[in-house]
C-alpha positions as YAML, in Angstrom:
chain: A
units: angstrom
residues:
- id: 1
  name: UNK
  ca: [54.12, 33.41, -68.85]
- id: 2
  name: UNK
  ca: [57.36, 35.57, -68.70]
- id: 3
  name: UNK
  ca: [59.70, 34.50, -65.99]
- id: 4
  name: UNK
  ca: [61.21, 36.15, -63.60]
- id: 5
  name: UNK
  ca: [65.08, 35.87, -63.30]
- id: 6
  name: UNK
  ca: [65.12, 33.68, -60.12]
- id: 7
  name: UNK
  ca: [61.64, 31.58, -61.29]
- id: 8
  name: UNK
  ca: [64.21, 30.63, -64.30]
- id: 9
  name: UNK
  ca: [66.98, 29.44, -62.05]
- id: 10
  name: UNK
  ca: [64.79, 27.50, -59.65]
- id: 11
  name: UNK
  ca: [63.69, 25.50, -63.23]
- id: 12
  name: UNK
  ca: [67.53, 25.21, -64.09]
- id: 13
  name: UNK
  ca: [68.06, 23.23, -60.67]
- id: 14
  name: UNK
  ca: [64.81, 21.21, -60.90]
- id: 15
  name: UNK
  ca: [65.96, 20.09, -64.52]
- id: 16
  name: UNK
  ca: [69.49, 19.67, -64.01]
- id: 17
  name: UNK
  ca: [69.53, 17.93, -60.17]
- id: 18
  name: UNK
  ca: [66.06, 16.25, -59.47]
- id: 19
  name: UNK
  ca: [63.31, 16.67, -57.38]
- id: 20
  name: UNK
  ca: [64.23, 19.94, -54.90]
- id: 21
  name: UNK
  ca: [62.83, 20.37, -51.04]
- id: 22
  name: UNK
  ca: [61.81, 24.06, -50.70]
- id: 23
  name: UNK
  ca: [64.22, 24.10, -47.76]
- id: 24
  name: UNK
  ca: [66.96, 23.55, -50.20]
- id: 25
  name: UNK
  ca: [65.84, 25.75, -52.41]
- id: 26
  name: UNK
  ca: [65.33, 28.77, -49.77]
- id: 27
  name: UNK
  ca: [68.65, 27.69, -48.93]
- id: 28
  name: UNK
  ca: [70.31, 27.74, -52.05]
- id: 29
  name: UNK
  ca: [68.27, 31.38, -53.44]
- id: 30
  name: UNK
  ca: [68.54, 32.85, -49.70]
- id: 31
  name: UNK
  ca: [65.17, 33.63, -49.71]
- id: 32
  name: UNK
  ca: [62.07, 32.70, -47.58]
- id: 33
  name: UNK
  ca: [60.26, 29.39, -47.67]
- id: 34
  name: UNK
  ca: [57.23, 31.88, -47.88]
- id: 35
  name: UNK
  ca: [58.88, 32.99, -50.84]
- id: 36
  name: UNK
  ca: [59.95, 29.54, -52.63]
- id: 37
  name: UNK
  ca: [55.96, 28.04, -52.32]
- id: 38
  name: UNK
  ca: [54.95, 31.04, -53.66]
- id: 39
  name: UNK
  ca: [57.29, 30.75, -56.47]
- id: 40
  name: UNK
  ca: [56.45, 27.49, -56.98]
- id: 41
  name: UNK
  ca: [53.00, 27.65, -56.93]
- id: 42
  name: UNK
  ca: [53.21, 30.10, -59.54]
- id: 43
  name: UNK
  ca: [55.67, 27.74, -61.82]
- id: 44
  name: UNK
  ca: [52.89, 25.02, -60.74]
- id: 45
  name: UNK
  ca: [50.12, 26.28, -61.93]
- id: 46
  name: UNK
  ca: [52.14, 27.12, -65.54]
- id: 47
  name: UNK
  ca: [52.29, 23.47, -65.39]
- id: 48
  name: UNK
  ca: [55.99, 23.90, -65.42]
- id: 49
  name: UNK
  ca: [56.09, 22.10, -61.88]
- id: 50
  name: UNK
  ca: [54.69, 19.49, -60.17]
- id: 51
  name: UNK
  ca: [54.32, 19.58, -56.55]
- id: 52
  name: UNK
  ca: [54.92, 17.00, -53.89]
- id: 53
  name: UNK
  ca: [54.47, 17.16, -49.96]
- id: 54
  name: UNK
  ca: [57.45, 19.31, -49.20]
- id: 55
  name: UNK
  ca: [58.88, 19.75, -52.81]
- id: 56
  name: UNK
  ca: [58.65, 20.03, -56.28]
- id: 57
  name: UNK
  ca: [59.47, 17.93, -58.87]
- id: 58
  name: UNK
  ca: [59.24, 18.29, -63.26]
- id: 59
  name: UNK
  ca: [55.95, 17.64, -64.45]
- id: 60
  name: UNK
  ca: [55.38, 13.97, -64.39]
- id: 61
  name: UNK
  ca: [53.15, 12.80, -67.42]
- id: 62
  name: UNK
  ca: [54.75, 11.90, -70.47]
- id: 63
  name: UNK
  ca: [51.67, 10.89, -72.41]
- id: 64
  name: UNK
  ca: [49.89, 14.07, -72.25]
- id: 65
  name: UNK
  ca: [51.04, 17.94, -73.37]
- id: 66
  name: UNK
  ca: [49.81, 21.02, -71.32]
- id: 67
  name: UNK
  ca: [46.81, 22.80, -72.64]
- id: 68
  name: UNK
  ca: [47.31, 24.40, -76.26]
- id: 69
  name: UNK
  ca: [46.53, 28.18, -74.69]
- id: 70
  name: UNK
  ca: [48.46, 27.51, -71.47]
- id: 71
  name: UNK
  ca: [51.27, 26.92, -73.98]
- id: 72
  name: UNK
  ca: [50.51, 30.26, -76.02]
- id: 73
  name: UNK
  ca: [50.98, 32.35, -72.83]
- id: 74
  name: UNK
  ca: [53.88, 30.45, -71.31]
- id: 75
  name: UNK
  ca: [57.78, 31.57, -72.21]
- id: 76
  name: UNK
  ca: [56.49, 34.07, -74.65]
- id: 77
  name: UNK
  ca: [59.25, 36.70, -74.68]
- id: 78
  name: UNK
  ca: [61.40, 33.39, -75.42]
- id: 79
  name: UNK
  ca: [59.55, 32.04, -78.15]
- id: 80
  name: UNK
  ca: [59.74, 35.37, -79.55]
- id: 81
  name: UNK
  ca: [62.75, 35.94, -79.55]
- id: 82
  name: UNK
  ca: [63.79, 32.75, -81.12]
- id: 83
  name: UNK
  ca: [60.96, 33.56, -83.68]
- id: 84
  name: UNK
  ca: [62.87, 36.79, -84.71]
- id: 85
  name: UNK
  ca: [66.43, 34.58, -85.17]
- id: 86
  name: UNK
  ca: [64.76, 32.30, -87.16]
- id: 87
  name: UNK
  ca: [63.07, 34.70, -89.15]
- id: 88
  name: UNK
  ca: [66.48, 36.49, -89.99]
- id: 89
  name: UNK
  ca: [68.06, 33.26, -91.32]
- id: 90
  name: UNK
  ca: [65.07, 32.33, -93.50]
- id: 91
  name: UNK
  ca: [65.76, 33.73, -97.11]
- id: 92
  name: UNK
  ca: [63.45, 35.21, -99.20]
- id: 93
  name: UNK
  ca: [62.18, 33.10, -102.14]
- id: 94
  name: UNK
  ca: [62.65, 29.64, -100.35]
- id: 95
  name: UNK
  ca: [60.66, 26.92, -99.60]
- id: 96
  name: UNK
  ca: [59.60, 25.61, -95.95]
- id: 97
  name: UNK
  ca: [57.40, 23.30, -93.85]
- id: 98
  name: UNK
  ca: [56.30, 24.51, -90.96]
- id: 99
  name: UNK
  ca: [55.04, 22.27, -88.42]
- id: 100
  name: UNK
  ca: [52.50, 22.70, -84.83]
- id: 101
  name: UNK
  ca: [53.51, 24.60, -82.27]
- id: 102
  name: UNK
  ca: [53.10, 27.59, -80.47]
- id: 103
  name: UNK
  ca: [56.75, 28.93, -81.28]
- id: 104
  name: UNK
  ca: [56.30, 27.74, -84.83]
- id: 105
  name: UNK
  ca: [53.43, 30.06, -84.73]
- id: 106
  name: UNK
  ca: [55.17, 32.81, -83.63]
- id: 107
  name: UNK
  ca: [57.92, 32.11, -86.25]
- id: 108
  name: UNK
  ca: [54.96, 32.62, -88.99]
- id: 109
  name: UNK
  ca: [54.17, 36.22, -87.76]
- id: 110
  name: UNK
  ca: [57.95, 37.00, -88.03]
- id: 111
  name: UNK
  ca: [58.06, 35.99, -91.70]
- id: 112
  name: UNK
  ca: [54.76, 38.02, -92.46]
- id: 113
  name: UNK
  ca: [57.25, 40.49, -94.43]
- id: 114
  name: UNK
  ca: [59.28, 38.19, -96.40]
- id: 115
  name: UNK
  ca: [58.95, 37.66, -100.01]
- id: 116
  name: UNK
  ca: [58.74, 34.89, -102.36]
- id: 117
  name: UNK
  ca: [58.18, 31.85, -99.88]
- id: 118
  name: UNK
  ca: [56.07, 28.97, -100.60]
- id: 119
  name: UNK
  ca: [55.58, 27.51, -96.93]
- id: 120
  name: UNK
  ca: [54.07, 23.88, -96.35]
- id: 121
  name: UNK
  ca: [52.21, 23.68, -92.94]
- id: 122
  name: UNK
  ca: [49.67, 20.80, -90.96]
- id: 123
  name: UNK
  ca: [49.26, 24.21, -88.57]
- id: 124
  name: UNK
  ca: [45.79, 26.19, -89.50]
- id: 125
  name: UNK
  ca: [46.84, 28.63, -87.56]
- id: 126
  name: UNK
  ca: [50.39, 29.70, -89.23]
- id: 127
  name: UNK
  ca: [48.04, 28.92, -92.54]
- id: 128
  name: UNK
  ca: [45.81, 31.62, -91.58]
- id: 129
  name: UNK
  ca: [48.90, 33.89, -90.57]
- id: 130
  name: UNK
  ca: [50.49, 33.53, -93.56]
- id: 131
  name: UNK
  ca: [48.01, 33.53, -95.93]
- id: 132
  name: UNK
  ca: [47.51, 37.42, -95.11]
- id: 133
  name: UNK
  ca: [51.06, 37.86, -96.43]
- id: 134
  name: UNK
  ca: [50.51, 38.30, -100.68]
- id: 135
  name: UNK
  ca: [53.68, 37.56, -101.16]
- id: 136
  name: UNK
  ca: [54.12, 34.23, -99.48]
- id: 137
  name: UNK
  ca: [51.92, 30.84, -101.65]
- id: 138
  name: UNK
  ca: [50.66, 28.77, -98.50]
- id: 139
  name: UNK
  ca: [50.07, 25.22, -99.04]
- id: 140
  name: UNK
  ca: [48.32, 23.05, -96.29]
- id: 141
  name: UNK
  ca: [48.02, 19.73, -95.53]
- id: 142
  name: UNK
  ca: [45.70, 17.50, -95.75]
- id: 143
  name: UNK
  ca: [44.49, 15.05, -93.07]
- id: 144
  name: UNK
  ca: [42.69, 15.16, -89.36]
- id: 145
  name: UNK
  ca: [42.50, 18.27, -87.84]
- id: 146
  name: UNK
  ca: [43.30, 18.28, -83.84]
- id: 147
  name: UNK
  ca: [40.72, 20.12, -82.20]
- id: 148
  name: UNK
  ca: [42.91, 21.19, -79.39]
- id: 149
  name: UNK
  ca: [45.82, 23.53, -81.39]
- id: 150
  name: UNK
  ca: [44.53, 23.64, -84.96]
- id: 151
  name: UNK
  ca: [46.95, 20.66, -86.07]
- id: 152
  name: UNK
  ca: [46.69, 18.66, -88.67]
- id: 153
  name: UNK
  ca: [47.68, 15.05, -87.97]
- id: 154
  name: UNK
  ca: [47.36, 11.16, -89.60]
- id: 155
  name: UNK
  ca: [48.49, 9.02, -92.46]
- id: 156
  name: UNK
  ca: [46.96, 11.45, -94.84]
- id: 157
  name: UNK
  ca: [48.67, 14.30, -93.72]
- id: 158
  name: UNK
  ca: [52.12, 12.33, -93.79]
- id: 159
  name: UNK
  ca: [51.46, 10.92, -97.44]
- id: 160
  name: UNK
  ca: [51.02, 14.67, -98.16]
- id: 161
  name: UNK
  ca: [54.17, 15.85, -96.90]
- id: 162
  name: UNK
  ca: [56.21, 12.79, -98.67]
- id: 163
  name: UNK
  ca: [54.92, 14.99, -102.41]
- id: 164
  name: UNK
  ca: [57.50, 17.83, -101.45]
- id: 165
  name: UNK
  ca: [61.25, 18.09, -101.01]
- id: 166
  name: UNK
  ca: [61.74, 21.63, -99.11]
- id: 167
  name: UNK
  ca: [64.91, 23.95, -98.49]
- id: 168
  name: UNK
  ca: [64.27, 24.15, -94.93]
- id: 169
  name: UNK
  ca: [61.74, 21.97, -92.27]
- id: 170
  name: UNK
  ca: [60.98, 23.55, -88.94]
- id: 171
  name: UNK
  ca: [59.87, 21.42, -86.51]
- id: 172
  name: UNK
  ca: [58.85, 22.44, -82.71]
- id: 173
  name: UNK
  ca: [59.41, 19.62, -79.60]
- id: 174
  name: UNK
  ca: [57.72, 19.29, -76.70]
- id: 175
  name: UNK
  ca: [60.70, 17.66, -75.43]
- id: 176
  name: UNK
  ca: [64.32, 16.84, -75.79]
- id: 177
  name: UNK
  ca: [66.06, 13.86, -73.06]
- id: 178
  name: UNK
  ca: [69.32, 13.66, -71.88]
- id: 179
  name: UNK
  ca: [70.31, 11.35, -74.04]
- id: 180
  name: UNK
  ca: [69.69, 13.65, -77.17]
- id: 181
  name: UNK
  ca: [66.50, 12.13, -78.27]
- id: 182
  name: UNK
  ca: [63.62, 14.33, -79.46]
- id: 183
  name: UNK
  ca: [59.95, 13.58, -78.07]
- id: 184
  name: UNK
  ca: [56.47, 14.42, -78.02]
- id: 185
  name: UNK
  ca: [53.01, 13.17, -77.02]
- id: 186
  name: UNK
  ca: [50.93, 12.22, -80.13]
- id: 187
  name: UNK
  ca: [51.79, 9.65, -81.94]
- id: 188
  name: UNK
  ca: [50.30, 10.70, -84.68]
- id: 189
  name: UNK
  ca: [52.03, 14.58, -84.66]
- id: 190
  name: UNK
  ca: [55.53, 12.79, -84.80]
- id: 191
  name: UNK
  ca: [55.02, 10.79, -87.59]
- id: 192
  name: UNK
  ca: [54.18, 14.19, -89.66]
- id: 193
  name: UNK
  ca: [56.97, 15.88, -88.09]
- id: 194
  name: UNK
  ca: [59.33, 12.56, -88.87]
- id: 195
  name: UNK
  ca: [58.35, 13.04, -92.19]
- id: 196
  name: UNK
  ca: [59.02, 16.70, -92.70]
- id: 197
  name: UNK
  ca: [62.62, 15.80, -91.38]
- id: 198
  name: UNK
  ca: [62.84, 13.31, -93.96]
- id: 199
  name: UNK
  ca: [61.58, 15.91, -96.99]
- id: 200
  name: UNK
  ca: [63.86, 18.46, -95.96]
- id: 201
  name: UNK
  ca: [67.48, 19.62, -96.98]
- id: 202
  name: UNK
  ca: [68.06, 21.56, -93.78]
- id: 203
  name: UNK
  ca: [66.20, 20.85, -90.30]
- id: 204
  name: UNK
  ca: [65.80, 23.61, -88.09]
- id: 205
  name: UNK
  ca: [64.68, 22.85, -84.81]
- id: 206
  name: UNK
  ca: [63.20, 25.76, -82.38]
- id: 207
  name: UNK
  ca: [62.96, 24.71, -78.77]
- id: 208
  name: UNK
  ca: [62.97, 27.41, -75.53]
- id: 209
  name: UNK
  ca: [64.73, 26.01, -72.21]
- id: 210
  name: UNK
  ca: [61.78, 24.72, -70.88]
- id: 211
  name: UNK
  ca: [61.64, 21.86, -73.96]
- id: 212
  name: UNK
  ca: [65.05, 20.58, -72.23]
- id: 213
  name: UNK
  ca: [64.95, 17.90, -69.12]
- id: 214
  name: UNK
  ca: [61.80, 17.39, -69.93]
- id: 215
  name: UNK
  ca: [59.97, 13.65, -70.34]
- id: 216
  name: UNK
  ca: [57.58, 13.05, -73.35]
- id: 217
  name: UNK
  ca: [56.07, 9.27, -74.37]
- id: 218
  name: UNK
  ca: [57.38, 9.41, -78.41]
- id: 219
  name: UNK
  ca: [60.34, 9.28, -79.80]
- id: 220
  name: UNK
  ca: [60.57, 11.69, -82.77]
- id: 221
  name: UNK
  ca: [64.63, 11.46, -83.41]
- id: 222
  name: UNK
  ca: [67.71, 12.11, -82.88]
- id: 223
  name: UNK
  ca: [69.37, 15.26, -81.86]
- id: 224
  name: UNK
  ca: [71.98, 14.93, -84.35]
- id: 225
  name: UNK
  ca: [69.03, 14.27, -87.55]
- id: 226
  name: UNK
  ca: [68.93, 18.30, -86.59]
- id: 227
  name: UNK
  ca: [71.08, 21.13, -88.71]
- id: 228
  name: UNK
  ca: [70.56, 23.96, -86.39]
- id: 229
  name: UNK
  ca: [69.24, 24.30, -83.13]
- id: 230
  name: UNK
  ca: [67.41, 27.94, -81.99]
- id: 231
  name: UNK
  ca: [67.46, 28.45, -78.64]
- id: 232
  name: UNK
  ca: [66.58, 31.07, -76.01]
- id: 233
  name: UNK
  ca: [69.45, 30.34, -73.43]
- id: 234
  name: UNK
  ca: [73.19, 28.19, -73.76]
- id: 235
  name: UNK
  ca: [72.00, 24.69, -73.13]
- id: 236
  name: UNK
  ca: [72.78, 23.13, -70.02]
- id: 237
  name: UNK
  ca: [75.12, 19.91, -69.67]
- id: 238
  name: UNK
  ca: [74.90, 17.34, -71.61]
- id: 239
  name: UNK
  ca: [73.02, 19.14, -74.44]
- id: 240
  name: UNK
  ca: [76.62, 20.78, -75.14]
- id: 241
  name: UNK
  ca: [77.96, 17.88, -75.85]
- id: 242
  name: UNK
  ca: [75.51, 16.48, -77.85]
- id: 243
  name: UNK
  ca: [75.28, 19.42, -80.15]
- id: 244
  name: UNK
  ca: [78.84, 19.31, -80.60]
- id: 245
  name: UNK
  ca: [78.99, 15.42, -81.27]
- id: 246
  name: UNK
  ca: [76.45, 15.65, -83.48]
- id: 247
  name: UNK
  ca: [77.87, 19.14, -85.74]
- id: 248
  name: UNK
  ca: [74.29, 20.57, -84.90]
- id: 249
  name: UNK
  ca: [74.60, 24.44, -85.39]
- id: 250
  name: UNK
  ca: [73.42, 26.39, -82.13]
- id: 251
  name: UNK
  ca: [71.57, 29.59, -82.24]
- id: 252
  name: UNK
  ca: [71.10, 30.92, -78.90]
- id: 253
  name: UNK
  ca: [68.14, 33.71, -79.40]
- id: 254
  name: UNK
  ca: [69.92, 37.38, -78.42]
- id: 255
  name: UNK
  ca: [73.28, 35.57, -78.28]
- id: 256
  name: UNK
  ca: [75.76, 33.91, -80.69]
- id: 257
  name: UNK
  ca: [76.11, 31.15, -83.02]
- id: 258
  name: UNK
  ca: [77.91, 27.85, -81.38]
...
């Protein structure tokens, strides 16, 4: 799902002042009620919303993700064009791990062209992506393979990873809190992904504005365990902050290094 301009601001205000009426939000847009439900109900059914009897309101659940191919279509043109900076900072002949994730995916058919990488992944699907590119050696974990997105997950999978000591780890988020700490909703998943943090010399996190404000059950780390952020849009207060507390590199997707 591509968003429109105003369906982007309506999530700004949701994730950066609470739970909205849609009689403050008509107010605020100057636009119809008519108009807000209907842009609502569109964010809603992305699963981007929740509603409530006269509002709206983040999505609620922290124990469970949205659907693997509701996640493929949604922010797209983002996760694209974070794939593309990410792509243009990878060098060729260097080693990676590559975690799950739709916009890790999309990173993997951005390095199709490169040459000389060895790439690490618990994704099938950036395995299969890569794989078609003869110049790239594509190594894949071993361990329990999530049915729902093609991960790769469990203590085998994480004594896998420990063998390796990369240049760079790329890790996608489901999502990141306001106090800086990174989170996501299988227990299992973070563990890997804690562990390609640890076996990396550079971690490179890619995350589109939705990933921000947004509540997850597991703790995965800290914002400042990350070397560069990519990023579709300037993140919103406190993220700033944190980024600059912690030295953590921003790469806003289209826009400038921070």
């Amino acid at each position: 799902m591509n968003l429109a301009p105003r369906h982007t601001l309506l999530l700004d205000v949701v994730r950066a002042h609470g739970p909205q009426t849609i009689e403050s939000l008509a107010e605020r847009f100057g636009v119809t009620l008519q108009t807000v439900r209907r842009d609502v109900q569109r964010l809603a059914d992305a699963g981007l919303l929740s509603r409530f009897h006269g509002g709206v309101r983040l999505p609620g659940s922290t124990t469970e993700n949205i659907a693997y191919r509701q996640r493929q279509a949604m922010e797209s043109e983002a996760k694209a064009r974070i794939a593309r900076a990410i792509a243009q900072r990878v060098p060729n002949g260097c080693s990676l791990i590559l975690n799950i994730g739709t916009t890790i995916e999309a990173v993997a058919h951005e390095l199709l062209h490169h040459r000389g990488l060895r790439v690490i992944t618990n994704n099938l699907h950036v395995a299969a992506l890569l794989s078609t590119n003869p110049d790239c050696e594509v190594i894949v974990a071993g361990g329990l393979v999530r049915g729902a997105d093609q991960g790769i997950v469990g203590e085998a999978t994480v004594d896998f990873m420990r063998q390796f000591k990369v240049d760079i780890g790329l890790i996608g988020i489901s999502a990141i809190e306001a106090d800086g700490t990174l989170r996501d909703f299988d227990y299992r998943e973070v563990k890997v992904a804690r562990t390609i943090i640890e076996q990396s010399r550079e971690v490179w996190l890619a995350a589109d504005r939705s990933k921000f404000n947004r509540p997850a059950m597991v703790e995965l780390a800290r914002m400042n365990e990350v070397d560069v952020l990519f990023t579709d849009a300037p993140p919103p207060a406190p993220f700033d902050t944190l980024l600059a507390q912690g030295d953590v590199e921003c790469v806003v997707a289209g826009g400038d290094a921070a």
